[in-house]
Short mmCIF file of C-alpha atoms in Angstrom, two decimals:
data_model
loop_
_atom_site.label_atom_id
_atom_site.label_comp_id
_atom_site.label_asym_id
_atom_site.label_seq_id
_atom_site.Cartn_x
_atom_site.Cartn_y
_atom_site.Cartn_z
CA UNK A 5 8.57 -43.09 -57.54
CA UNK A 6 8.65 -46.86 -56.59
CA UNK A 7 5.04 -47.78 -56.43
CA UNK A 8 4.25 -50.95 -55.17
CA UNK A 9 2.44 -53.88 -56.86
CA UNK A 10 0.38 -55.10 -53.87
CA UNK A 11 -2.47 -52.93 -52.97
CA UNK A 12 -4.46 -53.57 -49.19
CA UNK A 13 -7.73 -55.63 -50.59
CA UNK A 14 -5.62 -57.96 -53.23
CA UNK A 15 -7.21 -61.26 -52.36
CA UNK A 16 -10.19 -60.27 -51.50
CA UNK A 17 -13.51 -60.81 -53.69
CA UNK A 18 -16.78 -59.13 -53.35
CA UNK A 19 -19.94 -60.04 -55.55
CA UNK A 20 -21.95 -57.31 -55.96
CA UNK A 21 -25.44 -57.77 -57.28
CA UNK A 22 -25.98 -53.73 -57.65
CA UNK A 23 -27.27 -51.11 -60.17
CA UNK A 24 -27.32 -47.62 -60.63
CA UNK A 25 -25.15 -45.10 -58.07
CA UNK A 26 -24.94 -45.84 -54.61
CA UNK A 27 -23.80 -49.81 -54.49
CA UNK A 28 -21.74 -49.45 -57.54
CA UNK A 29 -19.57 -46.77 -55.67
CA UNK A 30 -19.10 -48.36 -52.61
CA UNK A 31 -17.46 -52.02 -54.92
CA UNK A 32 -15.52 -49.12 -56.99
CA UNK A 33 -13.68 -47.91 -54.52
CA UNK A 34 -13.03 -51.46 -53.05
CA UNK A 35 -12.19 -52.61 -56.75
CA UNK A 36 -9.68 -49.61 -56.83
CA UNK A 37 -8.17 -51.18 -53.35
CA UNK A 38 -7.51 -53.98 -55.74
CA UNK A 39 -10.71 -56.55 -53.97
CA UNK A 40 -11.76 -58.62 -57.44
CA UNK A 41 -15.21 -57.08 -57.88
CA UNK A 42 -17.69 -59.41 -59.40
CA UNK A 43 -20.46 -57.48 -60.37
CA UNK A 44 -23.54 -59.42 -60.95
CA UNK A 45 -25.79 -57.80 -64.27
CA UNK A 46 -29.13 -59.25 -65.84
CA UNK A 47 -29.10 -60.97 -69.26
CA UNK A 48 -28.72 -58.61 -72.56
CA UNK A 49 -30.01 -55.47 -70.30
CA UNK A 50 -27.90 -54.51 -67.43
CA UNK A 51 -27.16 -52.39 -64.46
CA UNK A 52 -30.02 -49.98 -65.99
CA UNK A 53 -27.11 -47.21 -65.62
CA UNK A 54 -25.71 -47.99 -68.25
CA UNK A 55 -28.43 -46.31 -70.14
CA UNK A 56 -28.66 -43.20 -68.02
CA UNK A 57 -26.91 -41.59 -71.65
CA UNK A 58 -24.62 -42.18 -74.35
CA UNK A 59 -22.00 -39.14 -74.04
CA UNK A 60 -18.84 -41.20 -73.26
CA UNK A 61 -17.31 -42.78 -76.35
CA UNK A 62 -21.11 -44.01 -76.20
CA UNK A 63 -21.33 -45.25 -72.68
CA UNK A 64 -22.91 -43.90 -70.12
CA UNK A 65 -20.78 -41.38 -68.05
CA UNK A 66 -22.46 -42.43 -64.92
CA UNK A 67 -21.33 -46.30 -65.65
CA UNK A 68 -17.60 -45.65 -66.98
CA UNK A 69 -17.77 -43.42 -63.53
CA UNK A 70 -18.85 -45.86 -61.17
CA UNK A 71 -17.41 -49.48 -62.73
CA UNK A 72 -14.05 -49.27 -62.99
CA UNK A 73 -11.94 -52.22 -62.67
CA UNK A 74 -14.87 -54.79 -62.21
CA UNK A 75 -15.73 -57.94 -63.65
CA UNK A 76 -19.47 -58.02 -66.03
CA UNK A 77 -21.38 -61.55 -65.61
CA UNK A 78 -25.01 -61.88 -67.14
CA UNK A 79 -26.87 -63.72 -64.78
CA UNK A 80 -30.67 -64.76 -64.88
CA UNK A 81 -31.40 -65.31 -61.19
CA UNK A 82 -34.27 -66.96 -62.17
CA UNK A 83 -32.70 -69.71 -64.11
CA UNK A 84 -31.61 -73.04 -61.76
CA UNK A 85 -28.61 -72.96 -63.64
CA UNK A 86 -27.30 -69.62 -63.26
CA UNK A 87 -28.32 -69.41 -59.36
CA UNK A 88 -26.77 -72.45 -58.93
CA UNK A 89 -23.48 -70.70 -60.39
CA UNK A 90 -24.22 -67.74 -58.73
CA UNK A 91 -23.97 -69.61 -55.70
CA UNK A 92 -21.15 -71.46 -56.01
CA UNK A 93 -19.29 -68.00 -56.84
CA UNK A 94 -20.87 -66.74 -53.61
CA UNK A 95 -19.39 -69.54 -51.70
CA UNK A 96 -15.95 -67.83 -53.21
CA UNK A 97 -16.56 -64.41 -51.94
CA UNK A 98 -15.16 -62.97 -48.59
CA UNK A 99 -17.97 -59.73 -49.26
CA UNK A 100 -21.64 -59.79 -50.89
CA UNK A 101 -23.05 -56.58 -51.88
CA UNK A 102 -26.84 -55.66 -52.94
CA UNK A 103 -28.82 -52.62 -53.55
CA UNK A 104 -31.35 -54.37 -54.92
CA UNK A 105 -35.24 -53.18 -55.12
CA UNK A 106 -36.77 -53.92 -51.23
CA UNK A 107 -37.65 -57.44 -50.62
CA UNK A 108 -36.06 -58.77 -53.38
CA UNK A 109 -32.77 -60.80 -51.83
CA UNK A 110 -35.26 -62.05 -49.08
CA UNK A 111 -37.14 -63.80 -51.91
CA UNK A 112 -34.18 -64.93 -54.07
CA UNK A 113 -32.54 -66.30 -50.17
CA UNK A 114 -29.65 -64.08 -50.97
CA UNK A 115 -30.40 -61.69 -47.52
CA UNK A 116 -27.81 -62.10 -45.12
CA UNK A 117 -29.23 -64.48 -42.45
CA UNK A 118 -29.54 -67.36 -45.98
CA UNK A 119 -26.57 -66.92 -46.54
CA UNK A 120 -24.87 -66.51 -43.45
CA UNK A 121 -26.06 -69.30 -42.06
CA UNK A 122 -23.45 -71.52 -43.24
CA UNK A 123 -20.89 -69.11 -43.74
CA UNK A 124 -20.26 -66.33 -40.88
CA UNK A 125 -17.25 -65.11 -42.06
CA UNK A 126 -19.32 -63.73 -44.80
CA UNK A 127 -19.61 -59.89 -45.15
CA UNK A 128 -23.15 -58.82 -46.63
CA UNK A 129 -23.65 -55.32 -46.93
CA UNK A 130 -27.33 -53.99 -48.30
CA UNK A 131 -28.02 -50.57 -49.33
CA UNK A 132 -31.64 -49.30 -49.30
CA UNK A 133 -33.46 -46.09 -49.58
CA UNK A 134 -35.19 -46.34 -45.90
CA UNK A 135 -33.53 -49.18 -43.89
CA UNK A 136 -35.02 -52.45 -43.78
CA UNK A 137 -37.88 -51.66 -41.00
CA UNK A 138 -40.62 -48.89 -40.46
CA UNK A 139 -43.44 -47.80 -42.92
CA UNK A 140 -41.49 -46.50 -45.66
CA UNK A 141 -38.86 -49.57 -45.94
CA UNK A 142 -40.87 -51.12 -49.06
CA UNK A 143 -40.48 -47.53 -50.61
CA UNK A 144 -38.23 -47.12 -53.54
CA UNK A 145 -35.98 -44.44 -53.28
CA UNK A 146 -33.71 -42.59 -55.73
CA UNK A 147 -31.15 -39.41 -55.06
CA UNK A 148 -33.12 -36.69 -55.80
CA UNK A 149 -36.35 -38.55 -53.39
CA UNK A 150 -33.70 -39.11 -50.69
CA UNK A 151 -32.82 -34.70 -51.25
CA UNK A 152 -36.36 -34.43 -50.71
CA UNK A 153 -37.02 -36.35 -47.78
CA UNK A 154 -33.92 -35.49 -45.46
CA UNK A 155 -34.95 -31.50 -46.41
CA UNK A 156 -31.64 -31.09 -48.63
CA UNK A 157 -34.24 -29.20 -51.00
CA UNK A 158 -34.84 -26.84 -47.99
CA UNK A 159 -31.86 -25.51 -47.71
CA UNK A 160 -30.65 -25.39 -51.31
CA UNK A 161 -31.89 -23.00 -54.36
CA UNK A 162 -33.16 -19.62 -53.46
CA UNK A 163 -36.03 -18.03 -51.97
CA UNK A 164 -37.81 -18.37 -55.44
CA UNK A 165 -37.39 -21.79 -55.49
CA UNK A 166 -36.08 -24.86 -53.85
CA UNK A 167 -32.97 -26.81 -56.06
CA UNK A 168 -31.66 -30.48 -55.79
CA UNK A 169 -28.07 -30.79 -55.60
CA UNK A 170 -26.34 -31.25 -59.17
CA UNK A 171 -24.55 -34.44 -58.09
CA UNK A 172 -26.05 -37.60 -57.08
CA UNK A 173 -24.99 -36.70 -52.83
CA UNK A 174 -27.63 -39.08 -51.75
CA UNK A 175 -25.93 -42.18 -53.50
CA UNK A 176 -22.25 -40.67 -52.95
CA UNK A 177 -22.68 -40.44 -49.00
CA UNK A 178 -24.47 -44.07 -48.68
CA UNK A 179 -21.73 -45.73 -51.06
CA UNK A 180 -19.14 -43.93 -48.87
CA UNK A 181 -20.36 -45.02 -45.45
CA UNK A 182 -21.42 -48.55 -47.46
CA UNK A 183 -17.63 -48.57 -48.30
CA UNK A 184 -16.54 -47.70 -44.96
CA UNK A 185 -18.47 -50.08 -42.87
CA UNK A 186 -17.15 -53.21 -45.35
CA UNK A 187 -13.51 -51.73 -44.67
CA UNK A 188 -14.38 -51.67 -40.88
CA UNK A 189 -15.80 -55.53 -41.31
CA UNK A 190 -12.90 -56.55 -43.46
CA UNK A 191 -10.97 -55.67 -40.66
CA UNK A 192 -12.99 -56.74 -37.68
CA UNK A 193 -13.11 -60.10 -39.51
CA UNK A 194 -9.15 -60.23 -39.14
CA UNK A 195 -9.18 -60.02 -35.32
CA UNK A 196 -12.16 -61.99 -35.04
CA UNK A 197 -12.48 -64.71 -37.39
CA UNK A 198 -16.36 -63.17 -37.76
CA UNK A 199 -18.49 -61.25 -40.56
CA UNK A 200 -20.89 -59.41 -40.50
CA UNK A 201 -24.49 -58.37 -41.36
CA UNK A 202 -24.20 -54.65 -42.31
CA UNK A 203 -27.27 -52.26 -44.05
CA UNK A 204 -26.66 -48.59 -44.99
CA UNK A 205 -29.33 -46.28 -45.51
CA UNK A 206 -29.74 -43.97 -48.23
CA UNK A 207 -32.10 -41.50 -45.60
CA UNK A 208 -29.03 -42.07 -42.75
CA UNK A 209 -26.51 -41.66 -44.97
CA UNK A 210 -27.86 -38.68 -46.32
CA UNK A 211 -29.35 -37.90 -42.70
CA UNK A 212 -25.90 -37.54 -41.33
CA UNK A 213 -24.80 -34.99 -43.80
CA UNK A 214 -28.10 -32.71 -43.49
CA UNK A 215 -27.22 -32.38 -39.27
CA UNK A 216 -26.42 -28.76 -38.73
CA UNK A 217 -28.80 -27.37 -40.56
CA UNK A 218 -31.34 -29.75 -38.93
CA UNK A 219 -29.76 -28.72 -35.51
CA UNK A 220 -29.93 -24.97 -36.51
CA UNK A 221 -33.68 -25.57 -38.15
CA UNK A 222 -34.76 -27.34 -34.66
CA UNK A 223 -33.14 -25.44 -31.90
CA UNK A 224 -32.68 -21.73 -33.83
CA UNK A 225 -36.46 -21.82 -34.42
CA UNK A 226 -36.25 -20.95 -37.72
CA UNK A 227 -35.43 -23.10 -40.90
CA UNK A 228 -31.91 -22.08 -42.75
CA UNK A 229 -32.31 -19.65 -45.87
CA UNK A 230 -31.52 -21.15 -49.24
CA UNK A 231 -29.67 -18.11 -50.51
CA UNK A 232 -28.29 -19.41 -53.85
CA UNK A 233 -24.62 -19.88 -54.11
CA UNK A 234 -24.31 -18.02 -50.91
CA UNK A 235 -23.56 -19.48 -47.63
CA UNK A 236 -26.76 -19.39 -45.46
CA UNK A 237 -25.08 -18.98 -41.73
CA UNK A 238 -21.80 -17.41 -43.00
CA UNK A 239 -20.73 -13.76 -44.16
CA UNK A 240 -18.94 -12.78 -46.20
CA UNK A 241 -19.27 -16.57 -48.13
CA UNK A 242 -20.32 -16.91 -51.86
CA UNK A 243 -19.70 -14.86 -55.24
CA UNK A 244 -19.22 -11.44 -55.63
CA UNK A 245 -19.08 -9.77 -59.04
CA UNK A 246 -15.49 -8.52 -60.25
CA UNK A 247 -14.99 -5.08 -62.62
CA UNK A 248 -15.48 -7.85 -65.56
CA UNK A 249 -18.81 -8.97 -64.23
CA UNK A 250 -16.92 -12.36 -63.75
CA UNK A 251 -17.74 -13.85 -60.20
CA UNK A 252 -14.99 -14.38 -57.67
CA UNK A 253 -15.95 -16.49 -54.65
CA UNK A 254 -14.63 -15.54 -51.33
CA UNK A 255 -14.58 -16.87 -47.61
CA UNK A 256 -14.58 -15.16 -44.50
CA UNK A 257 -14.56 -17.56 -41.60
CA UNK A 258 -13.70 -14.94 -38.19
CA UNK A 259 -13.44 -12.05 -37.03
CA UNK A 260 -9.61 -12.22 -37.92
CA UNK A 261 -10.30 -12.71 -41.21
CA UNK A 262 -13.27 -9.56 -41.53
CA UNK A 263 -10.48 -7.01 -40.38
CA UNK A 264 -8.24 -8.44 -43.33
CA UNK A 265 -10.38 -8.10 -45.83
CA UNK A 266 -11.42 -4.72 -44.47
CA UNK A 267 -7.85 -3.27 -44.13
CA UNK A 268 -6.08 -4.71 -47.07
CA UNK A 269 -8.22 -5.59 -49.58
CA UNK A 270 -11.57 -3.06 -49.83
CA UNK A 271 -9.45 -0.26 -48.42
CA UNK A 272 -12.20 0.12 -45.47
CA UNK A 273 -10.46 -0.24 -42.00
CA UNK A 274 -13.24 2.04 -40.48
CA UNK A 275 -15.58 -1.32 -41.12
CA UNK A 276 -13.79 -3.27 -38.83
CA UNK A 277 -15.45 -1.72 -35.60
CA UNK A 278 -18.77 -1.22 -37.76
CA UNK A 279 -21.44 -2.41 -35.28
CA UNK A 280 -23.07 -4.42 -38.24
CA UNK A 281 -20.41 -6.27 -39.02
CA UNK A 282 -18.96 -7.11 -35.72
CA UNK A 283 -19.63 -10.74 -35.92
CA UNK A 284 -20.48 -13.32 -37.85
CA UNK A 285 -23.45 -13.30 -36.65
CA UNK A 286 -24.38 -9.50 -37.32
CA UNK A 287 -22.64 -9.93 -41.03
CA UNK A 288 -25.18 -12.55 -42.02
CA UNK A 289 -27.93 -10.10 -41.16
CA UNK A 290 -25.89 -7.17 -43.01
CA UNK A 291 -24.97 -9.58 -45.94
CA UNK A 292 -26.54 -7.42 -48.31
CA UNK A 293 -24.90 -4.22 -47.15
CA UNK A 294 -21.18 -6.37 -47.57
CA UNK A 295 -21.97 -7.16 -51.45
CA UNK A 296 -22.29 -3.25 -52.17
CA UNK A 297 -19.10 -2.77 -50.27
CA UNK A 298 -17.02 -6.16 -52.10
CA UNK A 299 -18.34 -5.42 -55.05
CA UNK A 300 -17.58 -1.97 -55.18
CA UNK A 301 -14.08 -2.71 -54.18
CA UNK A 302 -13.69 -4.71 -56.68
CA UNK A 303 -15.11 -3.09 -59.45
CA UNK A 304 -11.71 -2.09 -61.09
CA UNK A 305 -10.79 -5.01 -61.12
CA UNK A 306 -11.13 -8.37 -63.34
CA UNK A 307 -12.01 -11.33 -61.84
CA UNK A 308 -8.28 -12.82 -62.04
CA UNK A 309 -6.90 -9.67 -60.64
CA UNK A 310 -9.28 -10.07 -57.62
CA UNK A 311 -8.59 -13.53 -57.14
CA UNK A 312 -4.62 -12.18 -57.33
CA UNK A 313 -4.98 -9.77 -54.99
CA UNK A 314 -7.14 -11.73 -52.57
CA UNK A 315 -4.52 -14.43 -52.61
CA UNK A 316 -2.04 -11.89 -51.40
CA UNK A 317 -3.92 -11.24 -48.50
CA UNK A 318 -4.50 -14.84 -47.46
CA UNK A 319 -8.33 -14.87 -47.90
CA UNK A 320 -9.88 -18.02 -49.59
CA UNK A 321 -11.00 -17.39 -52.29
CA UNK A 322 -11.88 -19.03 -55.99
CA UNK A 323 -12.83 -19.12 -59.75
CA UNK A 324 -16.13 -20.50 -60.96
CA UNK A 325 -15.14 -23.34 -62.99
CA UNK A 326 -17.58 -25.27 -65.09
CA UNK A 327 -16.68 -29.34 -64.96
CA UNK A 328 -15.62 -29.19 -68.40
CA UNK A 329 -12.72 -26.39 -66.98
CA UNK A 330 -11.85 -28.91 -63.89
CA UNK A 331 -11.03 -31.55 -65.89
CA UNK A 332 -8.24 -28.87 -67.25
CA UNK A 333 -7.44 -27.87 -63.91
CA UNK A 334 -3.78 -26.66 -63.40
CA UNK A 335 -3.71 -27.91 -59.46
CA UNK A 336 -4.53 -31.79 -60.86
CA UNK A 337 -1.96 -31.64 -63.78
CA UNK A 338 0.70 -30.38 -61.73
CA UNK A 339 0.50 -33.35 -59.56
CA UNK A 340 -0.12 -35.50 -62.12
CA UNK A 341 -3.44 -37.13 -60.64
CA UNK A 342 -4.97 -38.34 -64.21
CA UNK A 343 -5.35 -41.48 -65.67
CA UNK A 344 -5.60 -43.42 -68.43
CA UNK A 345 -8.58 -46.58 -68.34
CA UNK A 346 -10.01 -48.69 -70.98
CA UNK A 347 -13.85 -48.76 -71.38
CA UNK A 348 -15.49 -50.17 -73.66
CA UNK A 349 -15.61 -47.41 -76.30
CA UNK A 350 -12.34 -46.26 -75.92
CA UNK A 351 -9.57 -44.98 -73.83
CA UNK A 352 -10.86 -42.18 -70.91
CA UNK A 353 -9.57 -40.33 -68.46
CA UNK A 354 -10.12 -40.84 -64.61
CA UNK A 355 -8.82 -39.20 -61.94
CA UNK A 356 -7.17 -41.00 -59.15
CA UNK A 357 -8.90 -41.85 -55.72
CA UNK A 358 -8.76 -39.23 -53.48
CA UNK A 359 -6.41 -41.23 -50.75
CA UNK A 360 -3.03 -40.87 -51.63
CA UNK A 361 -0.41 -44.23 -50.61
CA UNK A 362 3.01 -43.15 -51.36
CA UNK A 363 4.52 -45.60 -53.11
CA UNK A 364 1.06 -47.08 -54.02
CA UNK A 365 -0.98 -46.58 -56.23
CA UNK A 366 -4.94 -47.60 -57.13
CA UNK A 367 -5.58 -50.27 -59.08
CA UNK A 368 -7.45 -47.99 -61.69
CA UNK A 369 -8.91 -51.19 -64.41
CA UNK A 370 -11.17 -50.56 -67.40
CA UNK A 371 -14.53 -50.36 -67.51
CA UNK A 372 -16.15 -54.20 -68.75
CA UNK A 373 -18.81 -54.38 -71.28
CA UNK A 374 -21.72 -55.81 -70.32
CA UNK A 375 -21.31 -59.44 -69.89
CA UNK A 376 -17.52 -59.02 -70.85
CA UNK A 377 -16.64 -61.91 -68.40
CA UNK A 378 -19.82 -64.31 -69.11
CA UNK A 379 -16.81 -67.72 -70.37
CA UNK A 380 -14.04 -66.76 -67.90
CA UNK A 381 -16.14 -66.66 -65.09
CA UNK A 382 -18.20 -69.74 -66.22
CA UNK A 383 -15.42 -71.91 -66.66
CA UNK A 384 -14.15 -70.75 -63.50
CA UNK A 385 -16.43 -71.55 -61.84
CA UNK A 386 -18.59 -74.09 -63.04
CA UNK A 387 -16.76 -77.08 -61.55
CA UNK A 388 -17.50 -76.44 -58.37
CA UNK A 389 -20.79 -75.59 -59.52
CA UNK A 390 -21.53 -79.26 -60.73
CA UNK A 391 -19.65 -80.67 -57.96
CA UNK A 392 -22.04 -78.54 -55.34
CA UNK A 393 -25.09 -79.78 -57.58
CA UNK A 394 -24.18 -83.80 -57.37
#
């Protein structure tokens, strides 16, 4: 395949003052867009993710994750001379990003209206736990806090007990919609001339994502159920134990679907007019009573048999794969979506953005050491800097 050199951000710079999840996804994927991501870190410490653990060639999994083709400067904000630069770079930069702790840009006059004063074609996006107004905006907020808040934790775990998601979601959804909204600007700013002054909220991000079961909690009258790795308001939806006593998930999303899985694969045709089972509705109530009857059917067989024969008969259906297994998948090697990048303890594999260009492909550059780019983006920059400060 012919895959072309230019990719749609090349050009474009962002400087990203940003640590941990949420801000460092959103410049990723803009980095992987080929933007020049400058990512702003303080002196001899950090994004503080980059101690999160040790378990990748001895960086942090989170950080070789999340910081992909970026550029590392140590910068003490504090220091005349280092504002002064970071300034000057600023002055450079068609996007600002900062997910900084609340308050904290307003008093270093790096918020938007400082620094858009002189420059509207500037794109500042902020990222925040709460939004920048109402009583919990000085409120630090982290992913599991943000589960918490929206009710995530209400509808996940089991009766027993309530569990948080096992990825970071909070931080994913807000650095998606933060990554959006800069795309959007980036854009607008073509037609227009104009930037803009954009904040994303961890709670609205998040907020967005928790709607139907909010909508079912508030108008049903009743909250969902957090029924494990089952599906709360559909049935048949979850695992179901094979002959092996391997699980095999399965989906059944109509009514079209029920009298499949009735007819060809548990044998059971009479089921179809079952009363219980008419409806979705009436097999969420009954889910119990369909377990006994899946599982039973497929009790002679082993769980890749089931998934076989379930295939045949066109119902979705899965393995339960642990990460370590997905990064083996067979559907991602066949078409070929892993890649080679650089960090700074040695070569890893990442998988390719989840947007497919033909004929282009993402820019995909190594993870930098902390403070990797300190001289070249000194010297680049440090003309101007003097020049700015005469």
């Amino acid at each position: 395949m012919n895959i072309r050199s230019g990719l749609a951000l090349d050009g474009i710079t962002v400087v990203s003052l940003e640590q941990a999840v949420a801000a460092p996804f959103a410049t990723r994927q803009l980095a992987d867009l080929g933007a020049r991501v400058i990512k702003i870190e303080r002196p001899g410490v950090g994004d503080f993710a980059r101690e999160y653990d040790r378990t990748v060639h001895g960086e942090a999994s989170y950080f070789v994750w999340l910081n992909r083709g970026k550029e590392s400067i140590e910068l003490d904000l504090k220091s005349p001379g280092d504002r002064a630069l970071l300034d000057t770079v600023i002055e450079a930069a068609d996007v600002v990003v900062q997910n900084l702790v609340p308050g904290a840009v307003d008093r270093l006059g790096l918020d938007a209206a400082t620094l858009r004063a002189h420059r509207p074609e500037l794109i500042h996006c902020s990222i925040s736990g709460y939004g920048p107004d109402g009583p919990y905006r000085s409120k630090k907020a982290y992913d599991l806090l943000v589960q918490c808040e929206t009710g995530l934790l209400g509808t996940t775990g089991t009766d027993a007990e309530p569990a948080k998601v096992g990825i970071s979601v909070a931080d994913i959804a807000t650095g998606m919609y933060a990554c959006s909204g800069i795309l959007t600007a980036l854009y607008e700013r073509e037609r227009t001339g104009d930037g803009s002054t954009l904040e994303v909220a961890m709670i609205d991000a998040l907020g967005e994502w928790m709607m139907q079961p909010t909508y079912f909690a508030v108008y049903g009258g009743q909250p969902p159920r957090r029924t494990g790795a089952r599906h709360a308001s559909i049935a048949p939806y979850g695992p179901f134990r094979a002959g092996d006593d391997a699980s095999v998930f399965l989906s059944v999303q109509n009514d079209r679907e029920w009298a499949t899985l009735c007819t060809v694969v548990l044998g059971r045709p009479e089921l179809v007019g079952d009363p219980r089972f008419a409806h979705n509705t009436e097999r969420v109530a009954h889910s119990d009573d369909i377990t006994e009857i899946i599982e039973a059917a497929l009790a002679p067989h082993s769980a890749d048999s089931a998934v076989e024969l379930l295939d045949k008969a066109g119902i979705a259906c899965a393995r339960l794969r642990t990460p370590a297994e997905f990064a083996e998948h067979p559907q991602l090697r066949a078409r070929d979506r892993w890649r080679e990048v650089d960090s700074p303890g040695g070569t890893i594999r990442a998988l390719l953005p989840p947007v497919t260009v033909p004929g282009r492909e993402a820019r995909m550059g190594a993870v930098p050491r902390l403070g990797q780019h300190n001289d070249a983006i000194r010297a680049e920059f440090s003309r101007a800097c003097h020049e700015e400060m005469r």
